[in-house]
Amino acid sequence: MHGPGDVRVEQRDDPEITAPTDAVIRLAATCVCGSDLWPYRGIEPVRRPSPMGHEYAGIVEEAGREVRSVKPGDFVIGSFMASDGTCEICQAGYQSRCARVEPVGANGAQAEYLRVPLADGTLVATHGQPGPALIPSLLAASDVLGTGWFGAVAADVRPGKTVAVVGDGAVGLLAVLAARELGAERIIAMSRHEARQKLALEFGATDIVTERGDEGVSRVKEMTGGYGAHSVIEAVGTQESMMQAIRSTRPGGHVGYVGVAHDVQLPGDELFFAEVHLLGGPAPVRRFLPDLISRIEARSIDPGKVFDLTLPLDQAADGYRAMDERRAIKTLLLP
């Protein structure tokens, strides 16, 4: 990305092993993330031409001499945050805040090859080579599925509970799927877009709320006897979406926030009297990968349905444009 709205596909040197804990993978698929649109729209500064992409699935080409968990030829998926898997934070299940954390996106996963640091703590191999039909869903596990899942876990989604999801992008839609898999009785998807509403219902939503802001809050409370939802997942990252999430939650309820926050400020007095639990941040995707891969391989979930546009890698700029204009939920790129 050279600047707002300026995405170019350029030739770069192939990545190489630079540390004994690295692995280099040949990508089978990559994609454009909703968070990539923040710099694309000029909301985050682009100070220099930067490689883009942090979601990836592919085959290990080379592994450093200290890598033990994966080997050349393995098909792997990894988190957008590299983690060592051994520090106290990783052991507690928050690998995205590992003491040695490295953002994989710094290396640019919208590419043919990718160097993954801390491979043992970051990559998970599938059970054999997946067929082409499974690759989109496995790719989704690298970020948007894992992030939606963390949002649901952080919101304490449980059987018999009512869940509301603020945001109808890929993460919000997969948070709906996660809530269903975790046993929620009622799932309210907040969306104003027909195609996304349809996919939300397919993923397990029981209700659609088209209103947003205070009107959306009022609608959720009407649907819950005036109390609000037990669990609310915030999957946007704006001031409006965060306050909508908190206000839609009943006292004692839980908010899981996974939208990348931009200029979000919480009013202390309102937060004090809301009496809700807040947990969120960059999803520790690595914690969930083994379970998610098994569910995908068993075909009990199909998160790859969030990809509604597939393009060759050299047309990445068109994929950004389609998502920016909301003509696509999520763009799959094939190297």
mmCIF file of C-alpha atoms in Angstrom:
data_model
loop_
_atom_site.group_PDB
_atom_site.id
_atom_site.type_symbol
_atom_site.label_atom_id
_atom_site.label_comp_id
_atom_site.label_asym_id
_atom_site.label_seq_id
_atom_site.Cartn_x
_atom_site.Cartn_y
_atom_site.Cartn_z
ATOM 1 C CA MET A 1 0.000 0.000 0.000
ATOM 2 C CA HIS A 2 1.525 3.280 -1.129
ATOM 3 C CA GLY A 3 -1.165 5.507 0.317
ATOM 4 C CA PRO A 4 -4.922 5.800 0.801
ATOM 5 C CA GLY A 5 -6.662 4.052 -2.086
ATOM 6 C CA ASP A 6 -3.310 3.173 -3.666
ATOM 7 C CA VAL A 7 -2.695 -0.592 -3.653
ATOM 8 C CA ARG A 8 -0.124 -1.988 -6.095
ATOM 9 C CA VAL A 9 1.059 -5.510 -6.807
ATOM 10 C CA GLU A 10 4.839 -5.451 -7.040
ATOM 11 C CA GLN A 11 7.674 -7.947 -7.250
ATOM 12 C CA ARG A 12 9.558 -8.428 -3.973
ATOM 13 C CA ASP A 13 12.424 -10.699 -3.028
ATOM 14 C CA ASP A 14 11.315 -14.126 -1.838
ATOM 15 C CA PRO A 15 11.441 -14.359 1.966
ATOM 16 C CA GLU A 16 14.205 -16.372 3.587
ATOM 17 C CA ILE A 17 14.813 -17.966 6.963
ATOM 18 C CA THR A 18 16.394 -15.271 9.127
ATOM 19 C CA ALA A 19 16.096 -16.959 12.546
ATOM 20 C CA PRO A 20 16.232 -20.667 13.442
ATOM 21 C CA THR A 21 12.620 -20.427 14.685
ATOM 22 C CA ASP A 22 11.263 -19.186 11.305
ATOM 23 C CA ALA A 23 9.347 -21.039 8.632
ATOM 24 C CA VAL A 24 8.691 -19.990 5.038
ATOM 25 C CA ILE A 25 5.383 -21.038 3.529
ATOM 26 C CA ARG A 26 4.045 -21.059 -0.032
ATOM 27 C CA LEU A 27 0.586 -19.559 0.178
ATOM 28 C CA ALA A 28 -2.373 -21.508 -1.128
ATOM 29 C CA ALA A 29 -4.662 -18.547 -0.444
ATOM 30 C CA THR A 30 -4.663 -15.159 1.229
ATOM 31 C CA CYS A 31 -7.206 -12.370 1.486
ATOM 32 C CA VAL A 32 -8.098 -8.769 2.256
ATOM 33 C CA CYS A 33 -9.164 -8.022 5.834
ATOM 34 C CA GLY A 34 -11.645 -5.406 6.922
ATOM 35 C CA SER A 35 -8.872 -3.918 9.065
ATOM 36 C CA ASP A 36 -6.858 -3.352 5.859
ATOM 37 C CA LEU A 37 -9.495 -0.790 4.921
ATOM 38 C CA TRP A 38 -8.528 1.549 7.773
ATOM 39 C CA PRO A 39 -5.291 2.650 6.031
ATOM 40 C CA TYR A 40 -6.915 2.242 2.607
ATOM 41 C CA ARG A 41 -9.465 4.877 3.636
ATOM 42 C CA GLY A 42 -6.815 7.141 5.156
ATOM 43 C CA ILE A 43 -8.019 6.615 8.727
ATOM 44 C CA GLU A 44 -4.653 5.081 9.630
ATOM 45 C CA PRO A 45 -1.579 6.835 8.202
ATOM 46 C CA VAL A 46 0.515 5.176 5.493
ATOM 47 C CA ARG A 47 3.967 6.720 5.954
ATOM 48 C CA ARG A 48 5.810 4.530 3.437
ATOM 49 C CA PRO A 49 4.991 1.801 0.916
ATOM 50 C CA SER A 50 4.037 -1.158 3.099
ATOM 51 C CA PRO A 51 3.492 -4.863 2.369
ATOM 52 C CA MET A 52 -0.068 -5.837 3.193
ATOM 53 C CA GLY A 53 -1.935 -8.857 4.487
ATOM 54 C CA HIS A 54 -1.894 -10.923 7.669
ATOM 55 C CA GLU A 55 -4.149 -13.934 6.886
ATOM 56 C CA TYR A 56 -2.580 -17.014 5.392
ATOM 57 C CA ALA A 57 -2.777 -20.729 4.715
ATOM 58 C CA GLY A 58 -0.307 -22.780 2.738
ATOM 59 C CA ILE A 59 2.485 -25.328 2.578
ATOM 60 C CA VAL A 60 5.735 -25.157 4.518
ATOM 61 C CA GLU A 61 8.619 -24.755 2.067
ATOM 62 C CA GLU A 62 11.435 -24.450 4.579
ATOM 63 C CA ALA A 63 11.754 -24.573 8.351
ATOM 64 C CA GLY A 64 14.490 -23.229 10.590
ATOM 65 C CA ARG A 65 16.722 -25.693 12.432
ATOM 66 C CA GLU A 66 14.928 -25.160 15.769
ATOM 67 C CA VAL A 67 11.397 -25.692 14.399
ATOM 68 C CA ARG A 68 9.903 -28.960 15.664
ATOM 69 C CA SER A 69 6.105 -28.804 15.264
ATOM 70 C CA VAL A 70 5.890 -28.419 11.475
ATOM 71 C CA LYS A 71 8.030 -29.584 8.569
ATOM 72 C CA PRO A 72 8.334 -28.957 4.833
ATOM 73 C CA GLY A 73 5.284 -30.284 3.013
ATOM 74 C CA ASP A 74 2.850 -29.662 5.887
ATOM 75 C CA PHE A 75 -0.252 -27.608 5.129
ATOM 76 C CA VAL A 76 -0.458 -24.996 7.885
ATOM 77 C CA ILE A 77 -2.566 -22.151 9.205
ATOM 78 C CA GLY A 78 -1.277 -19.562 11.621
ATOM 79 C CA SER A 79 -2.376 -16.538 13.588
ATOM 80 C CA PHE A 80 -1.827 -12.966 12.451
ATOM 81 C CA MET A 81 0.292 -12.573 15.604
ATOM 82 C CA ALA A 82 3.390 -14.758 15.937
ATOM 83 C CA SER A 83 3.916 -16.155 19.426
ATOM 84 C CA ASP A 84 6.481 -18.415 21.070
ATOM 85 C CA GLY A 85 3.872 -20.539 22.853
ATOM 86 C CA THR A 86 6.045 -20.852 25.956
ATOM 87 C CA CYS A 87 5.874 -17.556 27.864
ATOM 88 C CA GLU A 88 3.468 -17.085 30.775
ATOM 89 C CA ILE A 89 1.065 -15.035 28.644
ATOM 90 C CA CYS A 90 0.911 -17.733 25.947
ATOM 91 C CA GLN A 91 0.416 -20.414 28.563
ATOM 92 C CA ALA A 92 -2.546 -18.430 29.905
ATOM 93 C CA GLY A 93 -4.104 -18.491 26.426
ATOM 94 C CA TYR A 94 -3.364 -14.943 25.270
ATOM 95 C CA GLN A 95 -0.834 -15.694 22.554
ATOM 96 C CA SER A 96 -1.617 -12.456 20.713
ATOM 97 C CA ARG A 97 0.106 -10.620 23.587
ATOM 98 C CA CYS A 98 3.071 -13.008 23.851
ATOM 99 C CA ALA A 99 6.173 -11.565 25.492
ATOM 100 C CA ARG A 100 7.921 -12.026 22.110
ATOM 101 C CA VAL A 101 4.928 -11.207 19.903
ATOM 102 C CA GLU A 102 5.566 -10.247 16.273
ATOM 103 C CA PRO A 103 2.879 -9.063 13.826
ATOM 104 C CA VAL A 104 3.005 -11.436 10.869
ATOM 105 C CA GLY A 105 1.480 -8.720 8.698
ATOM 106 C CA ALA A 106 4.753 -6.815 8.814
ATOM 107 C CA ASN A 107 6.040 -9.385 6.327
ATOM 108 C CA GLY A 108 3.029 -9.060 4.001
ATOM 109 C CA ALA A 109 0.837 -12.148 3.597
ATOM 110 C CA GLN A 110 -0.859 -10.886 0.433
ATOM 111 C CA ALA A 111 1.912 -12.594 -1.503
ATOM 112 C CA GLU A 112 3.122 -15.875 -2.952
ATOM 113 C CA TYR A 113 5.476 -16.671 -0.067
ATOM 114 C CA LEU A 114 5.572 -15.627 3.583
ATOM 115 C CA ARG A 115 8.127 -15.844 6.378
ATOM 116 C CA VAL A 116 6.433 -16.763 9.650
ATOM 117 C CA PRO A 117 8.446 -16.030 12.812
ATOM 118 C CA LEU A 118 8.216 -18.247 15.913
ATOM 119 C CA ALA A 119 6.774 -21.047 13.806
ATOM 120 C CA ASP A 120 6.407 -23.589 16.622
ATOM 121 C CA GLY A 121 4.148 -21.312 18.621
ATOM 122 C CA THR A 122 2.298 -19.849 15.646
ATOM 123 C CA LEU A 123 1.575 -22.502 13.003
ATOM 124 C CA VAL A 124 -0.777 -25.481 13.208
ATOM 125 C CA ALA A 125 -0.712 -28.259 10.613
ATOM 126 C CA THR A 126 -3.841 -29.811 9.174
ATOM 127 C CA HIS A 127 -4.441 -33.547 9.201
ATOM 128 C CA GLY A 128 -3.131 -34.217 5.709
ATOM 129 C CA GLN A 129 -3.449 -32.094 2.594
ATOM 130 C CA PRO A 130 -6.848 -30.380 2.344
ATOM 131 C CA GLY A 131 -8.793 -30.333 -0.901
ATOM 132 C CA PRO A 132 -9.442 -26.998 -2.623
ATOM 133 C CA ALA A 133 -12.966 -26.782 -1.189
ATOM 134 C CA LEU A 134 -11.647 -26.582 2.384
ATOM 135 C CA ILE A 135 -8.962 -23.964 1.811
ATOM 136 C CA PRO A 136 -11.222 -20.868 2.105
ATOM 137 C CA SER A 137 -12.543 -22.064 5.463
ATOM 138 C CA LEU A 138 -9.055 -22.918 6.728
ATOM 139 C CA LEU A 139 -7.878 -19.474 5.638
ATOM 140 C CA ALA A 140 -10.769 -17.895 7.549
ATOM 141 C CA ALA A 141 -9.493 -19.588 10.708
ATOM 142 C CA SER A 142 -6.275 -17.534 10.436
ATOM 143 C CA ASP A 143 -8.096 -14.388 11.519
ATOM 144 C CA VAL A 144 -11.782 -13.666 11.010
ATOM 145 C CA LEU A 145 -13.098 -16.978 12.349
ATOM 146 C CA GLY A 146 -10.618 -17.014 15.218
ATOM 147 C CA THR A 147 -11.399 -13.377 15.973
ATOM 148 C CA GLY A 148 -15.164 -13.912 15.894
ATOM 149 C CA TRP A 149 -14.691 -16.956 18.103
ATOM 150 C CA PHE A 150 -12.665 -14.982 20.625
ATOM 151 C CA GLY A 151 -15.354 -12.290 20.594
ATOM 152 C CA ALA A 152 -17.909 -14.926 21.549
ATOM 153 C CA VAL A 153 -15.685 -16.456 24.234
ATOM 154 C CA ALA A 154 -14.831 -13.013 25.641
ATOM 155 C CA ALA A 155 -18.576 -12.236 25.741
ATOM 156 C CA ASP A 156 -19.101 -15.425 27.764
ATOM 157 C CA VAL A 157 -21.490 -16.949 25.235
ATOM 158 C CA ARG A 158 -23.110 -20.011 26.776
ATOM 159 C CA PRO A 159 -25.990 -22.391 26.079
ATOM 160 C CA GLY A 160 -29.380 -20.827 26.685
ATOM 161 C CA LYS A 161 -28.125 -17.230 26.537
ATOM 162 C CA THR A 162 -29.121 -14.326 24.286
ATOM 163 C CA VAL A 163 -26.306 -12.858 22.185
ATOM 164 C CA ALA A 164 -26.231 -9.663 20.120
ATOM 165 C CA VAL A 165 -23.573 -9.028 17.470
ATOM 166 C CA VAL A 166 -22.701 -5.450 16.527
ATOM 167 C CA GLY A 167 -21.109 -5.434 13.065
ATOM 168 C CA ASP A 168 -21.915 -7.406 9.925
ATOM 169 C CA GLY A 169 -18.464 -7.707 8.367
ATOM 170 C CA ALA A 170 -16.692 -11.056 8.159
ATOM 171 C CA VAL A 171 -15.756 -11.000 11.865
ATOM 172 C CA GLY A 172 -19.289 -10.152 12.972
ATOM 173 C CA LEU A 173 -20.791 -12.817 10.739
ATOM 174 C CA LEU A 174 -18.390 -15.435 12.044
ATOM 175 C CA ALA A 175 -19.096 -14.301 15.598
ATOM 176 C CA VAL A 176 -22.689 -15.320 14.835
ATOM 177 C CA LEU A 177 -21.419 -18.741 13.754
ATOM 178 C CA ALA A 178 -19.288 -18.996 16.897
ATOM 179 C CA ALA A 179 -22.240 -18.083 19.115
ATOM 180 C CA ARG A 180 -24.272 -20.830 17.481
ATOM 181 C CA GLU A 181 -21.491 -23.372 17.976
ATOM 182 C CA LEU A 182 -21.148 -22.349 21.627
ATOM 183 C CA GLY A 183 -24.827 -23.020 22.210
ATOM 184 C CA ALA A 184 -26.508 -19.603 22.337
ATOM 185 C CA GLU A 185 -30.284 -19.858 22.358
ATOM 186 C CA ARG A 186 -30.980 -16.538 20.653
ATOM 187 C CA ILE A 187 -28.590 -14.662 18.373
ATOM 188 C CA ILE A 188 -29.418 -11.117 17.280
ATOM 189 C CA ALA A 189 -27.420 -9.941 14.265
ATOM 190 C CA MET A 190 -27.378 -6.181 13.802
ATOM 191 C CA SER A 191 -27.194 -5.495 10.059
ATOM 192 C CA ARG A 192 -28.731 -3.248 7.434
ATOM 193 C CA HIS A 193 -27.452 -5.135 4.394
ATOM 194 C CA GLU A 194 -29.599 -7.848 2.848
ATOM 195 C CA ALA A 195 -26.780 -10.133 1.628
ATOM 196 C CA ARG A 196 -25.093 -10.016 5.027
ATOM 197 C CA GLN A 197 -28.395 -10.594 6.825
ATOM 198 C CA LYS A 198 -28.921 -13.703 4.710
ATOM 199 C CA LEU A 199 -25.496 -15.081 5.590
ATOM 200 C CA ALA A 200 -26.012 -14.233 9.275
ATOM 201 C CA LEU A 201 -29.215 -16.283 9.263
ATOM 202 C CA GLU A 202 -27.399 -19.132 7.534
ATOM 203 C CA PHE A 203 -24.689 -19.012 10.221
ATOM 204 C CA GLY A 204 -27.259 -19.219 13.014
ATOM 205 C CA ALA A 205 -28.802 -15.809 13.705
ATOM 206 C CA THR A 206 -32.346 -16.057 15.012
ATOM 207 C CA ASP A 207 -33.166 -12.352 14.685
ATOM 208 C CA ILE A 208 -32.079 -9.383 12.583
ATOM 209 C CA VAL A 209 -32.036 -5.804 13.883
ATOM 210 C CA THR A 210 -31.587 -3.152 11.212
ATOM 211 C CA GLU A 211 -31.461 -0.154 13.546
ATOM 212 C CA ARG A 212 -28.162 1.110 14.897
ATOM 213 C CA GLY A 213 -27.043 3.447 17.683
ATOM 214 C CA ASP A 214 -29.620 4.263 20.339
ATOM 215 C CA GLU A 215 -32.419 2.929 18.149
ATOM 216 C CA GLY A 216 -30.606 -0.383 17.876
ATOM 217 C CA VAL A 217 -30.123 -0.490 21.639
ATOM 218 C CA SER A 218 -33.824 0.146 22.202
ATOM 219 C CA ARG A 219 -34.732 -2.630 19.790
ATOM 220 C CA VAL A 220 -32.479 -5.151 21.551
ATOM 221 C CA LYS A 221 -33.951 -4.216 24.910
ATOM 222 C CA GLU A 222 -37.482 -4.562 23.554
ATOM 223 C CA MET A 223 -36.591 -8.070 22.404
ATOM 224 C CA THR A 224 -35.142 -9.046 25.797
ATOM 225 C CA GLY A 225 -37.848 -7.903 28.178
ATOM 226 C CA GLY A 226 -36.113 -4.586 28.776
ATOM 227 C CA TYR A 227 -32.953 -6.190 30.152
ATOM 228 C CA GLY A 228 -30.541 -6.308 27.207
ATOM 229 C CA ALA A 229 -28.556 -9.267 25.912
ATOM 230 C CA HIS A 230 -26.515 -11.528 28.166
ATOM 231 C CA SER A 231 -23.583 -11.330 25.732
ATOM 232 C CA VAL A 232 -22.717 -8.708 23.119
ATOM 233 C CA ILE A 233 -19.922 -8.996 20.572
ATOM 234 C CA GLU A 234 -18.526 -5.720 19.205
ATOM 235 C CA ALA A 235 -16.926 -6.261 15.794
ATOM 236 C CA VAL A 236 -16.461 -2.783 14.316
ATOM 237 C CA GLY A 237 -14.122 -0.633 16.403
ATOM 238 C CA THR A 238 -15.801 2.786 16.429
ATOM 239 C CA GLN A 239 -17.096 4.923 19.262
ATOM 240 C CA GLU A 240 -20.666 4.337 18.128
ATOM 241 C CA SER A 241 -20.318 0.571 17.881
ATOM 242 C CA MET A 242 -18.643 0.254 21.277
ATOM 243 C CA MET A 243 -21.302 2.316 23.038
ATOM 244 C CA GLN A 244 -24.026 0.432 21.187
ATOM 245 C CA ALA A 245 -22.517 -2.823 22.446
ATOM 246 C CA ILE A 246 -22.223 -1.685 26.074
ATOM 247 C CA ARG A 247 -25.712 -0.203 26.113
ATOM 248 C CA SER A 248 -27.209 -3.349 24.585
ATOM 249 C CA THR A 249 -25.806 -5.492 27.424
ATOM 250 C CA ARG A 250 -27.785 -6.209 30.585
ATOM 251 C CA PRO A 251 -26.218 -5.477 33.995
ATOM 252 C CA GLY A 252 -23.932 -8.363 34.843
ATOM 253 C CA GLY A 253 -23.598 -9.252 31.155
ATOM 254 C CA HIS A 254 -20.462 -9.479 29.040
ATOM 255 C CA VAL A 255 -19.087 -7.500 26.094
ATOM 256 C CA GLY A 256 -16.446 -9.103 23.882
ATOM 257 C CA TYR A 257 -14.846 -6.404 21.733
ATOM 258 C CA VAL A 258 -12.733 -7.442 18.770
ATOM 259 C CA GLY A 259 -13.153 -4.543 16.339
ATOM 260 C CA VAL A 260 -9.829 -2.694 16.003
ATOM 261 C CA ALA A 261 -10.518 0.389 18.115
ATOM 262 C CA HIS A 262 -10.211 3.827 16.507
ATOM 263 C CA ASP A 263 -10.659 6.857 18.761
ATOM 264 C CA VAL A 264 -12.856 4.934 21.204
ATOM 265 C CA GLN A 265 -13.267 6.633 24.570
ATOM 266 C CA LEU A 266 -15.396 5.158 27.338
ATOM 267 C CA PRO A 267 -17.327 7.567 29.596
ATOM 268 C CA GLY A 268 -16.412 6.500 33.103
ATOM 269 C CA ASP A 269 -19.711 7.337 34.773
ATOM 270 C CA GLU A 270 -21.789 5.411 32.238
ATOM 271 C CA LEU A 271 -19.406 2.471 32.338
ATOM 272 C CA PHE A 272 -19.544 2.444 36.141
ATOM 273 C CA PHE A 273 -23.316 2.208 36.257
ATOM 274 C CA ALA A 274 -23.602 -0.162 33.286
ATOM 275 C CA GLU A 275 -22.008 -2.852 35.469
ATOM 276 C CA VAL A 276 -20.922 -5.036 32.556
ATOM 277 C CA HIS A 277 -17.830 -7.140 31.975
ATOM 278 C CA LEU A 278 -15.491 -5.981 29.196
ATOM 279 C CA LEU A 279 -12.872 -8.195 27.532
ATOM 280 C CA GLY A 280 -11.334 -7.896 24.117
ATOM 281 C CA GLY A 281 -8.389 -6.936 21.977
ATOM 282 C CA PRO A 282 -6.381 -8.705 19.275
ATOM 283 C CA ALA A 283 -7.709 -12.252 19.235
ATOM 284 C CA PRO A 284 -5.428 -15.034 20.519
ATOM 285 C CA VAL A 285 -6.260 -17.035 17.394
ATOM 286 C CA ARG A 286 -3.572 -19.636 18.134
ATOM 287 C CA ARG A 287 -5.542 -20.760 21.205
ATOM 288 C CA PHE A 288 -8.489 -21.785 19.052
ATOM 289 C CA LEU A 289 -6.789 -23.084 15.893
ATOM 290 C CA PRO A 290 -6.638 -26.826 16.703
ATOM 291 C CA ASP A 291 -10.348 -26.908 17.541
ATOM 292 C CA LEU A 292 -11.362 -24.746 14.584
ATOM 293 C CA ILE A 293 -9.300 -26.811 12.133
ATOM 294 C CA SER A 294 -10.930 -30.003 13.420
ATOM 295 C CA ARG A 295 -14.419 -28.532 13.022
ATOM 296 C CA ILE A 296 -13.596 -27.409 9.479
ATOM 297 C CA GLU A 297 -12.085 -30.755 8.518
ATOM 298 C CA ALA A 298 -15.173 -32.507 9.899
ATOM 299 C CA ARG A 299 -17.268 -30.091 7.808
ATOM 300 C CA SER A 300 -19.365 -29.142 10.808
ATOM 301 C CA ILE A 301 -18.730 -25.458 10.019
ATOM 302 C CA ASP A 302 -18.120 -23.653 6.728
ATOM 303 C CA PRO A 303 -16.718 -20.210 7.566
ATOM 304 C CA GLY A 304 -15.306 -19.854 4.049
ATOM 305 C CA LYS A 305 -18.743 -18.641 2.964
ATOM 306 C CA VAL A 306 -17.718 -15.141 4.056
ATOM 307 C CA PHE A 307 -15.566 -14.968 0.920
ATOM 308 C CA ASP A 308 -17.966 -13.681 -1.709
ATOM 309 C CA LEU A 309 -15.323 -12.439 -4.157
ATOM 310 C CA THR A 310 -12.342 -14.440 -5.434
ATOM 311 C CA LEU A 311 -9.586 -12.795 -7.462
ATOM 312 C CA PRO A 312 -6.052 -13.603 -8.561
ATOM 313 C CA LEU A 313 -3.411 -11.926 -6.424
ATOM 314 C CA ASP A 314 -2.472 -9.507 -9.205
ATOM 315 C CA GLN A 315 -5.984 -8.014 -8.974
ATOM 316 C CA ALA A 316 -5.707 -7.267 -5.251
ATOM 317 C CA ALA A 317 -6.490 -3.573 -5.802
ATOM 318 C CA ASP A 318 -9.890 -4.556 -7.221
ATOM 319 C CA GLY A 319 -10.538 -6.612 -4.113
ATOM 320 C CA TYR A 320 -9.804 -3.657 -1.849
ATOM 321 C CA ARG A 321 -12.065 -1.452 -3.937
ATOM 322 C CA ALA A 322 -14.946 -3.934 -3.815
ATOM 323 C CA MET A 323 -14.773 -4.192 -0.035
ATOM 324 C CA ASP A 324 -14.414 -0.452 0.410
ATOM 325 C CA GLU A 325 -17.553 0.075 -1.664
ATOM 326 C CA ARG A 326 -19.333 -2.738 0.230
ATOM 327 C CA ARG A 327 -19.786 -4.738 -2.961
ATOM 328 C CA ALA A 328 -17.993 -7.627 -1.232
ATOM 329 C CA ILE A 329 -17.906 -8.892 2.322
ATOM 330 C CA LYS A 330 -14.416 -10.362 2.010
ATOM 331 C CA THR A 331 -12.046 -10.887 -0.923
ATOM 332 C CA LEU A 332 -10.143 -14.145 -1.361
ATOM 333 C CA LEU A 333 -6.843 -13.803 -3.246
ATOM 334 C CA LEU A 334 -5.250 -16.712 -5.057
ATOM 335 C CA PRO A 335 -1.475 -16.403 -5.619
#
